[in-house]
């Protein structure tokens, strides 16, 4: 029991030199990627750059101890950073101490929430989110993040709660564009786009084997960072108005915990819950996808504990909410990470960077970070879900579309919440009017088919129905009404047989409906019979006295019922 | 179209003397019942007594024009009155003008909401509420209402947001009990309980036919009112501390509409929505139940319009939210109401009472009204739902129990909302782990049954599965995992056939899962086939390219698939 809470004991036992080599390579590449990403996502979240670095040390080690995925790269990610900024928008002004306290509180709350969900084995909470809702939400978040960085690329200031007000605010200060900043920003974007396309081929042309070329190609952002630092330094661009990162306090994160106020906790609990759930969904999806590729079992409830521990660690060491990022985990996997040791070594890499590299980062232009973010999140934006769902499932289309529209116009929390609620309500609404087929016998067989689709044998005194869904509170009224109105319109019916092979559950509302249906039919001298009732459903019905009251019988097969009553 | 919006045109066309006689009798009895009830529910809602009367005039006439049930008695009811008081608790102090404005605003908002829902044909919104949640909510409301009236019976004052604080507050002032008040209250309770039990037999012993005796027995409350007025007057009980109703302004309700403030509208919209939905559920249930008894069709969407019009009318004439009450409608039906004309005549009865009877009501003790309420709502309290659901459906039990507990401890709005959310989540959670049976052939037949329950023929290279539920976002991950882990544990499988006869819907998340499952099985050289796919589902799958990618085939019957692949 205790050991199962510590996945580290499993992978550490069989650890060896060869694995160490693979993990070290992966750790080096991920560190190169994570340095600019942690600074950039700190920018997205609205916290000082060092907070991004702090969020990339201890959380990685804690996840390595408690998490089950060997390739997940935990740390700051785009969507969680956006949600952090959005949660704190009404709490404090960016740049203030209370804003930072808010970010740290979000990490702590997320940690507590995730640990709590893990202990309550709520790993299947992801079931609440349909793919179209997640996909729509991530695309919309990508747009919001990219848009929020445009101001850094142009060297202007802009504000706004949503996409529309952001665009208006930017267009108002469009005349104040700083051309030096714009040049830096656009150059980096161009470089990163070219690298995305050609870097791998470039390294392979240098005779590097593909296994190294592909991950190395992903380190383009750090190249962009280094080159732009040098350019800024050499050409003294900051005196031409190019905003730079400035001095980052070197050293280790300060441990500690100043208790947040009760009102802050109240205000941030719901946002923290949403950050936790969304972060968990992102993390578990990539963990499972990568795990499937090497037959590794990623355990949902243990992942909650791993991410919970990581977030608690982030909060205690002055960081903001973290989770397993999609693209970085793929790089980690591709670069050959075979155990969680890769994460531990990445953490050491970032630790070294925090101790020694911060002076170098002084001249790092914010436009470079913004360019890194824009290119990174451009991969998140994919509206093909709208086209794919339009024909296949209109309800999924509505859910995806409303998630996108509401996220863009009203914000991330309300966007994802409304998507979840809408997809649940649409699902409920769908199953509230289930398909009821009148069936007849295909002569010469024991099979029954829809009378509207096949030529089948029926009898006027016998109404033979197949219900295509479990009966529960949301559809029992509909079924009762449908059957009673059929009976009203077709005098002469003496028997109704309901084929129950699709009914896998009957709740109490449905039981009451069946009792009332049986009674109403009795008053019209019509007998109600059931056929092909599944074992578990029959067990349940026997708990009640419905079977005793039933005017007809329960038959093993519909054919038997049909034969007997015709 | 226009006429269908006016059900009155249908029943008025065939109106005649005999119907008039029946309706008039029913109207007389309901008026006798409604006078004390309207005063009593005004007390529950915390508004002046005349507001109860005003809510019982115009709304009845509007419902008669727009509503479809011939026997529904619209007006103040217990639960909606409680919800009114609870919605306004944080808005204004009882007895103030702004409290009354709040109550009127609730009626207007309810009217708008119900009309809107009617126009959007949202009549099936009742599907969101399961019977156990409704039953639990009504029982808990009954307790809260009864408890809130105890102070009037004892002549003490008490406050409190929930049941616990009410009880504490009452026990603190228990020493201040006014014995005269208590004597009046207990006598009326005793009288009403005896009347409930024996009044019908009493009237029948007087040789009245049962059709009159039963409804007449229901007029006991007005007897209680009259006798206690006389007693108070004769013995000058108000000078002994018995609280009386006091002067009620005689006359017609004032029409008019002072526009409520925007902040008030914002604060009351959600409560008004909940009052509307709960009121509609109560009304439509009793309407349908009574309608079924005489083959009358109650139309859900038209009922929304009828109740919406009634609430608008209530608000415009200074009243509070109304709906079709359960017990009063039964009395109306039993007393012989055959058309909505009974409601119109009841409205006239209450109008006459408002004009001429208010001086008489001056001496009416509040304890009598409280006693009337307590006896009336005692019929609502029925916890048998807990016992009934415990064995039949544990999820329904949890839903009912939490609705009761949260309603009692945290209040009516949060109680019913949490019940609805919990029942939806439990339903979703149930269908997120659907039953998957491995099936085999019953030799000599074409039928397949669960290998764990029956002796059936199987082949080691052929995995034959039956899914017992539609596949959608909440269960697709579970199904994928279940199938892949079965494959992992049972090497040698070459074919998987999924029997799809219980699958009536596949959403986009499920489609993606099937694509991924197909791909993962392909990598293990296992072919995936489907059998007995329903028409609508097959049509959908053909919209995607899943069928092209499918490694196996789609078979009309599971038997065919089994034969071919074995």
GROMACS .gro file of N, CA and C in nm, chain A residues 124 127-132 288 292 297 300 385 388-389 391-393 395-396 423-425 427-430 432-433 435 446-447 449 453 466-470 472-478 481 485 501-509 511-513 520 532 534-536 539-541 543-544 556-557, chain B residues 124 127-132 288 292 297 300 385 388-389 391-393 395-396 423-425 427-430 432-433 435 446-447 449 453 466-470 472-478 481 485 501-509 511-513 520 532 534-536 539-541 543-544 556-557:
model
  426
  124UNK      N    1  -1.147   0.951  -1.254
  124UNK     CA    2  -1.235   0.948  -1.371
  124UNK      C    3  -1.314   1.078  -1.389
  127UNK      N    4  -1.388   1.211  -1.726
  127UNK     CA    5  -1.504   1.168  -1.803
  127UNK      C    6  -1.605   1.279  -1.825
  128UNK      N    7  -1.598   1.384  -1.741
  128UNK     CA    8  -1.693   1.493  -1.757
  128UNK      C    9  -1.665   1.575  -1.881
  129UNK      N   10  -1.540   1.569  -1.929
  129UNK     CA   11  -1.504   1.656  -2.042
  129UNK      C   12  -1.501   1.577  -2.171
  130UNK      N   13  -1.582   1.618  -2.266
  130UNK     CA   14  -1.581   1.550  -2.395
  130UNK      C   15  -1.464   1.604  -2.478
  131UNK      N   16  -1.418   1.526  -2.574
  131UNK     CA   17  -1.308   1.571  -2.660
  131UNK      C   18  -1.337   1.704  -2.728
  132UNK      N   19  -1.456   1.720  -2.786
  132UNK     CA   20  -1.482   1.847  -2.854
  132UNK      C   21  -1.472   1.968  -2.759
  288UNK      N   22  -0.104   0.926  -2.091
  288UNK     CA   23  -0.160   0.801  -2.142
  288UNK      C   24  -0.114   0.774  -2.284
  292UNK      N   25   0.105   0.454  -2.374
  292UNK     CA   26   0.057   0.349  -2.463
  292UNK      C   27   0.166   0.309  -2.563
  297UNK      N   28   0.185   0.168  -1.793
  297UNK     CA   29   0.053   0.192  -1.737
  297UNK      C   30   0.054   0.321  -1.656
  300UNK      N   31  -0.444   0.680  -1.329
  300UNK     CA   32  -0.511   0.809  -1.309
  300UNK      C   33  -0.508   0.861  -1.166
  385UNK      N   34  -1.200   2.068  -3.534
  385UNK     CA   35  -1.302   1.997  -3.457
  385UNK      C   36  -1.442   2.042  -3.498
  388UNK      N   37  -1.520   1.861  -3.819
  388UNK     CA   38  -1.536   1.717  -3.797
  388UNK      C   39  -1.667   1.684  -3.727
  389UNK      N   40  -1.708   1.768  -3.631
  389UNK     CA   41  -1.828   1.734  -3.555
  389UNK      C   42  -1.956   1.778  -3.626
  391UNK      N   43  -2.086   1.729  -3.917
  391UNK     CA   44  -2.163   1.622  -3.979
  391UNK      C   45  -2.183   1.503  -3.887
  392UNK      N   46  -2.081   1.477  -3.805
  392UNK     CA   47  -2.088   1.353  -3.728
  392UNK      C   48  -2.184   1.363  -3.610
  393UNK      N   49  -2.176   1.471  -3.539
  393UNK     CA   50  -2.258   1.481  -3.418
  393UNK      C   51  -2.285   1.629  -3.390
  395UNK      N   52  -2.462   1.776  -3.172
  395UNK     CA   53  -2.451   1.816  -3.032
  395UNK      C   54  -2.306   1.845  -2.995
  396UNK      N   55  -2.213   1.762  -3.045
  396UNK     CA   56  -2.071   1.787  -3.019
  396UNK      C   57  -2.028   1.918  -3.082
  423UNK      N   58  -2.241   2.007  -2.270
  423UNK     CA   59  -2.230   1.873  -2.326
  423UNK      C   60  -2.307   1.772  -2.240
  424UNK      N   61  -2.310   1.795  -2.109
  424UNK     CA   62  -2.388   1.705  -2.023
  424UNK      C   63  -2.537   1.721  -2.050
  425UNK      N   64  -2.582   1.847  -2.061
  425UNK     CA   65  -2.725   1.869  -2.085
  425UNK      C   66  -2.767   1.816  -2.221
  427UNK      N   67  -2.633   1.571  -2.381
  427UNK     CA   68  -2.634   1.425  -2.370
  427UNK      C   69  -2.763   1.380  -2.302
  428UNK      N   70  -2.798   1.450  -2.193
  428UNK     CA   71  -2.918   1.416  -2.118
  428UNK      C   72  -3.041   1.437  -2.205
  429UNK      N   73  -3.038   1.546  -2.280
  429UNK     CA   74  -3.151   1.577  -2.365
  429UNK      C   75  -3.164   1.472  -2.475
  430UNK      N   76  -3.049   1.426  -2.524
  430UNK     CA   77  -3.054   1.320  -2.626
  430UNK      C   78  -3.116   1.194  -2.570
  432UNK      N   79  -3.314   1.174  -2.336
  432UNK     CA   80  -3.447   1.193  -2.281
  432UNK      C   81  -3.556   1.163  -2.383
  433UNK      N   82  -3.517   1.149  -2.508
  433UNK     CA   83  -3.616   1.105  -2.608
  433UNK      C   84  -3.558   0.988  -2.685
  435UNK      N   85  -3.498   0.630  -2.877
  435UNK     CA   86  -3.564   0.567  -2.990
  435UNK      C   87  -3.648   0.450  -2.940
  446UNK      N   88  -3.586  -1.613  -3.570
  446UNK     CA   89  -3.633  -1.572  -3.437
  446UNK      C   90  -3.598  -1.426  -3.412
  447UNK      N   91  -3.568  -1.353  -3.521
  447UNK     CA   92  -3.524  -1.215  -3.507
  447UNK      C   93  -3.638  -1.116  -3.526
  449UNK      N   94  -3.729  -0.704  -3.606
  449UNK     CA   95  -3.674  -0.582  -3.662
  449UNK      C   96  -3.781  -0.474  -3.665
  453UNK      N   97  -3.856  -0.041  -4.113
  453UNK     CA   98  -3.740  -0.064  -4.198
  453UNK      C   99  -3.743  -0.200  -4.267
  466UNK      N  100  -3.939  -0.218  -2.891
  466UNK     CA  101  -3.802  -0.231  -2.844
  466UNK      C  102  -3.754  -0.093  -2.796
  467UNK      N  103  -3.713  -0.086  -2.669
  467UNK     CA  104  -3.658   0.040  -2.616
  467UNK      C  105  -3.508   0.036  -2.636
  468UNK      N  106  -3.455   0.145  -2.690
  468UNK     CA  107  -3.312   0.145  -2.724
  468UNK      C  108  -3.225   0.215  -2.622
  469UNK      N  109  -3.266   0.223  -2.500
  469UNK     CA  110  -3.187   0.298  -2.401
  469UNK      C  111  -3.230   0.254  -2.260
  470UNK      N  112  -3.142   0.271  -2.165
  470UNK     CA  113  -3.181   0.248  -2.026
  470UNK      C  114  -3.292   0.348  -1.990
  472UNK      N  115  -3.450   0.599  -1.721
  472UNK     CA  116  -3.416   0.672  -1.599
  472UNK      C  117  -3.493   0.803  -1.597
  473UNK      N  118  -3.468   0.884  -1.493
  473UNK     CA  119  -3.555   0.999  -1.471
  473UNK      C  120  -3.573   1.089  -1.592
  474UNK      N  121  -3.468   1.102  -1.674
  474UNK     CA  122  -3.477   1.198  -1.783
  474UNK      C  123  -3.562   1.149  -1.899
  475UNK      N  124  -3.587   1.019  -1.909
  475UNK     CA  125  -3.665   0.974  -2.024
  475UNK      C  126  -3.790   0.896  -1.988
  476UNK      N  127  -3.816   0.875  -1.857
  476UNK     CA  128  -3.929   0.788  -1.825
  476UNK      C  129  -4.062   0.853  -1.862
  477UNK      N  130  -4.074   0.984  -1.844
  477UNK     CA  131  -4.200   1.051  -1.879
  477UNK      C  132  -4.226   1.039  -2.030
  478UNK      N  133  -4.120   1.055  -2.108
  478UNK     CA  134  -4.134   1.046  -2.253
  478UNK      C  135  -4.184   0.908  -2.295
  481UNK      N  136  -4.550   0.848  -2.205
  481UNK     CA  137  -4.640   0.923  -2.293
  481UNK      C  138  -4.647   0.859  -2.432
  485UNK      N  139  -4.986   0.710  -2.584
  485UNK     CA  140  -5.049   0.772  -2.700
  485UNK      C  141  -5.061   0.672  -2.815
  501UNK      N  142  -3.373  -0.576  -2.417
  501UNK     CA  143  -3.232  -0.615  -2.425
  501UNK      C  144  -3.136  -0.496  -2.427
  502UNK      N  145  -3.186  -0.375  -2.456
  502UNK     CA  146  -3.097  -0.258  -2.451
  502UNK      C  147  -3.104  -0.186  -2.317
  503UNK      N  148  -3.188  -0.235  -2.229
  503UNK     CA  149  -3.207  -0.165  -2.102
  503UNK      C  150  -3.109  -0.221  -2.000
  504UNK      N  151  -3.008  -0.142  -1.965
  504UNK     CA  152  -2.910  -0.194  -1.872
  504UNK      C  153  -2.926  -0.131  -1.734
  505UNK      N  154  -3.016  -0.038  -1.721
  505UNK     CA  155  -3.041   0.020  -1.589
  505UNK      C  156  -3.183   0.073  -1.580
  506UNK      N  157  -3.240   0.060  -1.462
  506UNK     CA  158  -3.372   0.117  -1.435
  506UNK      C  159  -3.359   0.189  -1.302
  507UNK      N  160  -3.384   0.319  -1.300
  507UNK     CA  161  -3.374   0.388  -1.172
  507UNK      C  162  -3.512   0.398  -1.108
  508UNK      N  163  -3.519   0.466  -0.994
  508UNK     CA  164  -3.645   0.466  -0.920
  508UNK      C  165  -3.755   0.540  -0.995
  509UNK      N  166  -3.719   0.650  -1.063
  509UNK     CA  167  -3.819   0.722  -1.142
  509UNK      C  168  -3.877   0.632  -1.250
  511UNK      N  169  -3.891   0.302  -1.240
  511UNK     CA  170  -3.974   0.200  -1.176
  511UNK      C  171  -4.114   0.256  -1.152
  512UNK      N  172  -4.120   0.379  -1.098
  512UNK     CA  173  -4.251   0.440  -1.073
  512UNK      C  174  -4.329   0.457  -1.203
  513UNK      N  175  -4.258   0.493  -1.310
  513UNK     CA  176  -4.324   0.507  -1.440
  513UNK      C  177  -4.380   0.372  -1.485
  520UNK      N  178  -5.219   0.201  -1.576
  520UNK     CA  179  -5.301   0.267  -1.679
  520UNK      C  180  -5.343   0.169  -1.787
  532UNK      N  181  -3.652  -1.050  -2.259
  532UNK     CA  182  -3.507  -1.032  -2.265
  532UNK      C  183  -3.456  -0.930  -2.164
  534UNK      N  184  -3.234  -0.806  -1.886
  534UNK     CA  185  -3.099  -0.845  -1.845
  534UNK      C  186  -3.094  -0.884  -1.699
  535UNK      N  187  -3.001  -0.972  -1.666
  535UNK     CA  188  -2.987  -1.022  -1.529
  535UNK      C  189  -2.990  -0.914  -1.421
  536UNK      N  190  -2.900  -0.817  -1.430
  536UNK     CA  191  -2.894  -0.715  -1.322
  536UNK      C  192  -3.023  -0.634  -1.310
  539UNK      N  193  -3.281  -0.858  -1.141
  539UNK     CA  194  -3.253  -0.865  -0.997
  539UNK      C  195  -3.311  -0.744  -0.925
  540UNK      N  196  -3.294  -0.627  -0.990
  540UNK     CA  197  -3.344  -0.504  -0.929
  540UNK      C  198  -3.496  -0.502  -0.923
  541UNK      N  199  -3.560  -0.541  -1.035
  541UNK     CA  200  -3.706  -0.538  -1.040
  541UNK      C  201  -3.764  -0.631  -0.933
  543UNK      N  202  -3.647  -0.676  -0.646
  543UNK     CA  203  -3.640  -0.605  -0.518
  543UNK      C  204  -3.770  -0.529  -0.490
  544UNK      N  205  -3.835  -0.485  -0.598
  544UNK     CA  206  -3.960  -0.411  -0.582
  544UNK      C  207  -4.075  -0.511  -0.598
  556UNK      N  208  -3.803  -1.499  -2.148
  556UNK     CA  209  -3.658  -1.503  -2.168
  556UNK      C  210  -3.621  -1.442  -2.302
  557UNK      N  211  -3.697  -1.478  -2.409
  557UNK     CA  212  -3.669  -1.419  -2.540
  557UNK      C  213  -3.795  -1.351  -2.592
  690UNK      N  214  -3.991   2.005  -2.154
  690UNK     CA  215  -3.929   1.883  -2.101
  690UNK      C  216  -3.818   1.911  -2.001
  693UNK      N  217  -3.756   1.691  -1.709
  693UNK     CA  218  -3.674   1.571  -1.717
  693UNK      C  219  -3.547   1.580  -1.634
  694UNK      N  220  -3.507   1.703  -1.599
  694UNK     CA  221  -3.385   1.718  -1.519
  694UNK      C  222  -3.406   1.670  -1.376
  695UNK      N  223  -3.531   1.669  -1.332
  695UNK     CA  224  -3.556   1.636  -1.192
  695UNK      C  225  -3.605   1.493  -1.178
  696UNK      N  226  -3.531   1.414  -1.102
  696UNK     CA  227  -3.575   1.277  -1.080
  696UNK      C  228  -3.679   1.275  -0.969
  697UNK      N  229  -3.762   1.173  -0.966
  697UNK     CA  230  -3.866   1.162  -0.863
  697UNK      C  231  -3.807   1.167  -0.722
  698UNK      N  232  -3.699   1.093  -0.696
  698UNK     CA  233  -3.644   1.097  -0.560
  698UNK      C  234  -3.599   1.238  -0.518
  854UNK      N  235  -5.110   1.654  -1.503
  854UNK     CA  236  -5.107   1.530  -1.581
  854UNK      C  237  -5.180   1.417  -1.509
  858UNK      N  238  -5.503   1.250  -1.673
  858UNK     CA  239  -5.505   1.109  -1.713
  858UNK      C  240  -5.635   1.043  -1.668
  863UNK      N  241  -5.579   1.586  -2.226
  863UNK     CA  242  -5.438   1.602  -2.263
  863UNK      C  243  -5.386   1.734  -2.208
  866UNK      N  244  -4.749   2.023  -2.203
  866UNK     CA  245  -4.642   2.084  -2.123
  866UNK      C  246  -4.605   2.226  -2.166
  951UNK      N  247  -3.948   0.764   0.061
  951UNK     CA  248  -3.863   0.755  -0.057
  951UNK      C  249  -3.725   0.701  -0.021
  954UNK      N  250  -3.762   0.328   0.011
  954UNK     CA  251  -3.791   0.265  -0.118
  954UNK      C  252  -3.667   0.261  -0.207
  955UNK      N  253  -3.587   0.369  -0.205
  955UNK     CA  254  -3.473   0.373  -0.296
  955UNK      C  255  -3.352   0.298  -0.241
  957UNK      N  256  -3.294   0.004  -0.133
  957UNK     CA  257  -3.268  -0.126  -0.195
  957UNK      C  258  -3.273  -0.121  -0.346
  958UNK      N  259  -3.362  -0.038  -0.397
  958UNK     CA  260  -3.383  -0.044  -0.542
  958UNK      C  261  -3.271   0.024  -0.619
  959UNK      N  262  -3.231   0.141  -0.573
  959UNK     CA  263  -3.131   0.215  -0.650
  959UNK      C  264  -3.055   0.306  -0.555
  961UNK      N  265  -2.806   0.500  -0.595
  961UNK     CA  266  -2.782   0.635  -0.644
  961UNK      C  267  -2.902   0.726  -0.618
  962UNK      N  268  -3.022   0.672  -0.639
  962UNK     CA  269  -3.143   0.750  -0.611
  962UNK      C  270  -3.151   0.782  -0.462
  989UNK      N  271  -2.792   1.409  -0.905
  989UNK     CA  272  -2.855   1.297  -0.977
  989UNK      C  273  -2.801   1.288  -1.119
  990UNK      N  274  -2.770   1.403  -1.179
  990UNK     CA  275  -2.711   1.399  -1.315
  990UNK      C  276  -2.571   1.339  -1.309
  991UNK      N  277  -2.491   1.382  -1.211
  991UNK     CA  278  -2.355   1.329  -1.202
  991UNK      C  279  -2.354   1.179  -1.172
  993UNK      N  280  -2.586   0.967  -1.249
  993UNK     CA  281  -2.630   0.901  -1.371
  993UNK      C  282  -2.512   0.889  -1.469
  994UNK      N  283  -2.439   1.001  -1.484
  994UNK     CA  284  -2.324   1.005  -1.574
  994UNK      C  285  -2.218   0.907  -1.526
  995UNK      N  286  -2.198   0.908  -1.395
  995UNK     CA  287  -2.097   0.820  -1.339
  995UNK      C  288  -2.137   0.674  -1.359
  996UNK      N  289  -2.267   0.647  -1.348
  996UNK     CA  290  -2.313   0.511  -1.373
  996UNK      C  291  -2.286   0.470  -1.516
  998UNK      N  292  -2.068   0.582  -1.702
  998UNK     CA  293  -1.928   0.594  -1.741
  998UNK      C  294  -1.854   0.462  -1.722
  999UNK      N  295  -1.916   0.367  -1.653
  999UNK     CA  296  -1.855   0.234  -1.644
  999UNK      C  297  -1.960   0.131  -1.682
 1001UNK      N  298  -2.166  -0.186  -1.844
 1001UNK     CA  299  -2.145  -0.329  -1.838
 1001UNK      C  300  -2.095  -0.379  -1.975
 1012UNK      N  301  -2.918  -1.928  -3.230
 1012UNK     CA  302  -2.840  -1.817  -3.283
 1012UNK      C  303  -2.822  -1.709  -3.176
 1013UNK      N  304  -2.845  -1.750  -3.050
 1013UNK     CA  305  -2.841  -1.652  -2.941
 1013UNK      C  306  -2.707  -1.654  -2.870
 1015UNK      N  307  -2.504  -1.533  -2.511
 1015UNK     CA  308  -2.526  -1.496  -2.372
 1015UNK      C  309  -2.392  -1.476  -2.302
 1019UNK      N  310  -2.257  -1.632  -1.709
 1019UNK     CA  311  -2.387  -1.675  -1.657
 1019UNK      C  312  -2.440  -1.800  -1.726
 1032UNK      N  313  -2.026  -0.779  -2.579
 1032UNK     CA  314  -2.151  -0.704  -2.594
 1032UNK      C  315  -2.145  -0.580  -2.506
 1033UNK      N  316  -2.158  -0.463  -2.566
 1033UNK     CA  317  -2.161  -0.338  -2.489
 1033UNK      C  318  -2.306  -0.306  -2.456
 1034UNK      N  319  -2.329  -0.274  -2.331
 1034UNK     CA  320  -2.467  -0.257  -2.287
 1034UNK      C  321  -2.510  -0.112  -2.278
 1035UNK      N  322  -2.446  -0.024  -2.350
 1035UNK     CA  323  -2.479   0.118  -2.336
 1035UNK      C  324  -2.430   0.193  -2.459
 1036UNK      N  325  -2.491   0.307  -2.487
 1036UNK     CA  326  -2.437   0.393  -2.591
 1036UNK      C  327  -2.297   0.437  -2.551
 1038UNK      N  328  -2.022   0.732  -2.537
 1038UNK     CA  329  -2.010   0.877  -2.545
 1038UNK      C  330  -1.896   0.921  -2.454
 1039UNK      N  331  -1.875   1.051  -2.448
 1039UNK     CA  332  -1.755   1.101  -2.382
 1039UNK      C  333  -1.730   1.045  -2.243
 1040UNK      N  334  -1.838   1.021  -2.168
 1040UNK     CA  335  -1.817   0.982  -2.029
 1040UNK      C  336  -1.773   0.837  -2.015
 1041UNK      N  337  -1.794   0.754  -2.115
 1041UNK     CA  338  -1.754   0.614  -2.097
 1041UNK      C  339  -1.656   0.563  -2.201
 1042UNK      N  340  -1.616   0.647  -2.297
 1042UNK     CA  341  -1.533   0.591  -2.403
 1042UNK      C  342  -1.394   0.552  -2.352
 1043UNK      N  343  -1.337   0.632  -2.261
 1043UNK     CA  344  -1.205   0.598  -2.207
 1043UNK      C  345  -1.210   0.464  -2.134
 1044UNK      N  346  -1.318   0.444  -2.057
 1044UNK     CA  347  -1.333   0.320  -1.982
 1044UNK      C  348  -1.337   0.199  -2.075
 1047UNK      N  349  -0.998   0.121  -2.234
 1047UNK     CA  350  -0.906   0.061  -2.137
 1047UNK      C  351  -0.943  -0.084  -2.109
 1051UNK      N  352  -0.700  -0.393  -2.194
 1051UNK     CA  353  -0.641  -0.473  -2.087
 1051UNK      C  354  -0.681  -0.619  -2.101
 1067UNK      N  355  -2.589  -0.407  -3.049
 1067UNK     CA  356  -2.734  -0.388  -3.051
 1067UNK      C  357  -2.786  -0.297  -2.940
 1068UNK      N  358  -2.706  -0.275  -2.836
 1068UNK     CA  359  -2.750  -0.181  -2.731
 1068UNK      C  360  -2.697  -0.041  -2.753
 1069UNK      N  361  -2.620  -0.021  -2.859
 1069UNK     CA  362  -2.559   0.109  -2.880
 1069UNK      C  363  -2.651   0.193  -2.968
 1070UNK      N  364  -2.714   0.294  -2.907
 1070UNK     CA  365  -2.806   0.373  -2.988
 1070UNK      C  366  -2.748   0.509  -3.023
 1071UNK      N  367  -2.629   0.538  -2.970
 1071UNK     CA  368  -2.567   0.665  -3.006
 1071UNK      C  369  -2.416   0.655  -2.992
 1072UNK      N  370  -2.347   0.724  -3.080
 1072UNK     CA  371  -2.201   0.732  -3.073
 1072UNK      C  372  -2.168   0.879  -3.093
 1073UNK      N  373  -2.103   0.940  -2.994
 1073UNK     CA  374  -2.068   1.080  -3.013
 1073UNK      C  375  -1.925   1.092  -3.066
 1074UNK      N  376  -1.876   1.215  -3.079
 1074UNK     CA  377  -1.747   1.233  -3.144
 1074UNK      C  378  -1.633   1.177  -3.058
 1075UNK      N  379  -1.644   1.191  -2.926
 1075UNK     CA  380  -1.539   1.135  -2.839
 1075UNK      C  381  -1.533   0.984  -2.857
 1077UNK      N  382  -1.624   0.815  -3.125
 1077UNK     CA  383  -1.567   0.787  -3.258
 1077UNK      C  384  -1.415   0.790  -3.252
 1078UNK      N  385  -1.360   0.894  -3.185
 1078UNK     CA  386  -1.215   0.903  -3.173
 1078UNK      C  387  -1.158   0.784  -3.097
 1079UNK      N  388  -1.232   0.741  -2.994
 1079UNK     CA  389  -1.187   0.625  -2.918
 1079UNK      C  390  -1.185   0.502  -3.008
 1086UNK      N  391  -0.474   0.070  -3.226
 1086UNK     CA  392  -0.394  -0.003  -3.128
 1086UNK      C  393  -0.405  -0.154  -3.148
 1098UNK      N  394  -2.451  -0.617  -3.563
 1098UNK     CA  395  -2.582  -0.567  -3.521
 1098UNK      C  396  -2.582  -0.417  -3.492
 1100UNK      N  397  -2.701  -0.060  -3.517
 1100UNK     CA  398  -2.833  -0.004  -3.548
 1100UNK      C  399  -2.825   0.092  -3.665
 1101UNK      N  400  -2.935   0.102  -3.738
 1101UNK     CA  401  -2.940   0.189  -3.856
 1101UNK      C  402  -2.886   0.330  -3.834
 1102UNK      N  403  -2.940   0.403  -3.737
 1102UNK     CA  404  -2.896   0.542  -3.720
 1102UNK      C  405  -2.747   0.552  -3.685
 1105UNK      N  406  -2.549   0.488  -4.003
 1105UNK     CA  407  -2.554   0.608  -4.088
 1105UNK      C  408  -2.449   0.709  -4.043
 1106UNK      N  409  -2.437   0.723  -3.912
 1106UNK     CA  410  -2.341   0.819  -3.858
 1106UNK      C  411  -2.197   0.775  -3.886
 1107UNK      N  412  -2.169   0.647  -3.861
 1107UNK     CA  413  -2.032   0.598  -3.881
 1107UNK      C  414  -1.989   0.615  -4.025
 1109UNK      N  415  -2.066   0.856  -4.210
 1109UNK     CA  416  -2.027   0.997  -4.229
 1109UNK      C  417  -1.877   1.017  -4.207
 1110UNK      N  418  -1.820   0.936  -4.117
 1110UNK     CA  419  -1.675   0.946  -4.090
 1110UNK      C  420  -1.603   0.844  -4.179
 1122UNK      N  421  -2.436  -0.811  -4.010
 1122UNK     CA  422  -2.576  -0.781  -3.977
 1122UNK      C  423  -2.614  -0.844  -3.843
 1123UNK      N  424  -2.573  -0.971  -3.822
 1123UNK     CA  425  -2.603  -1.035  -3.694
 1123UNK      C  426  -2.473  -1.083  -3.631
   0.00000   0.00000   0.00000
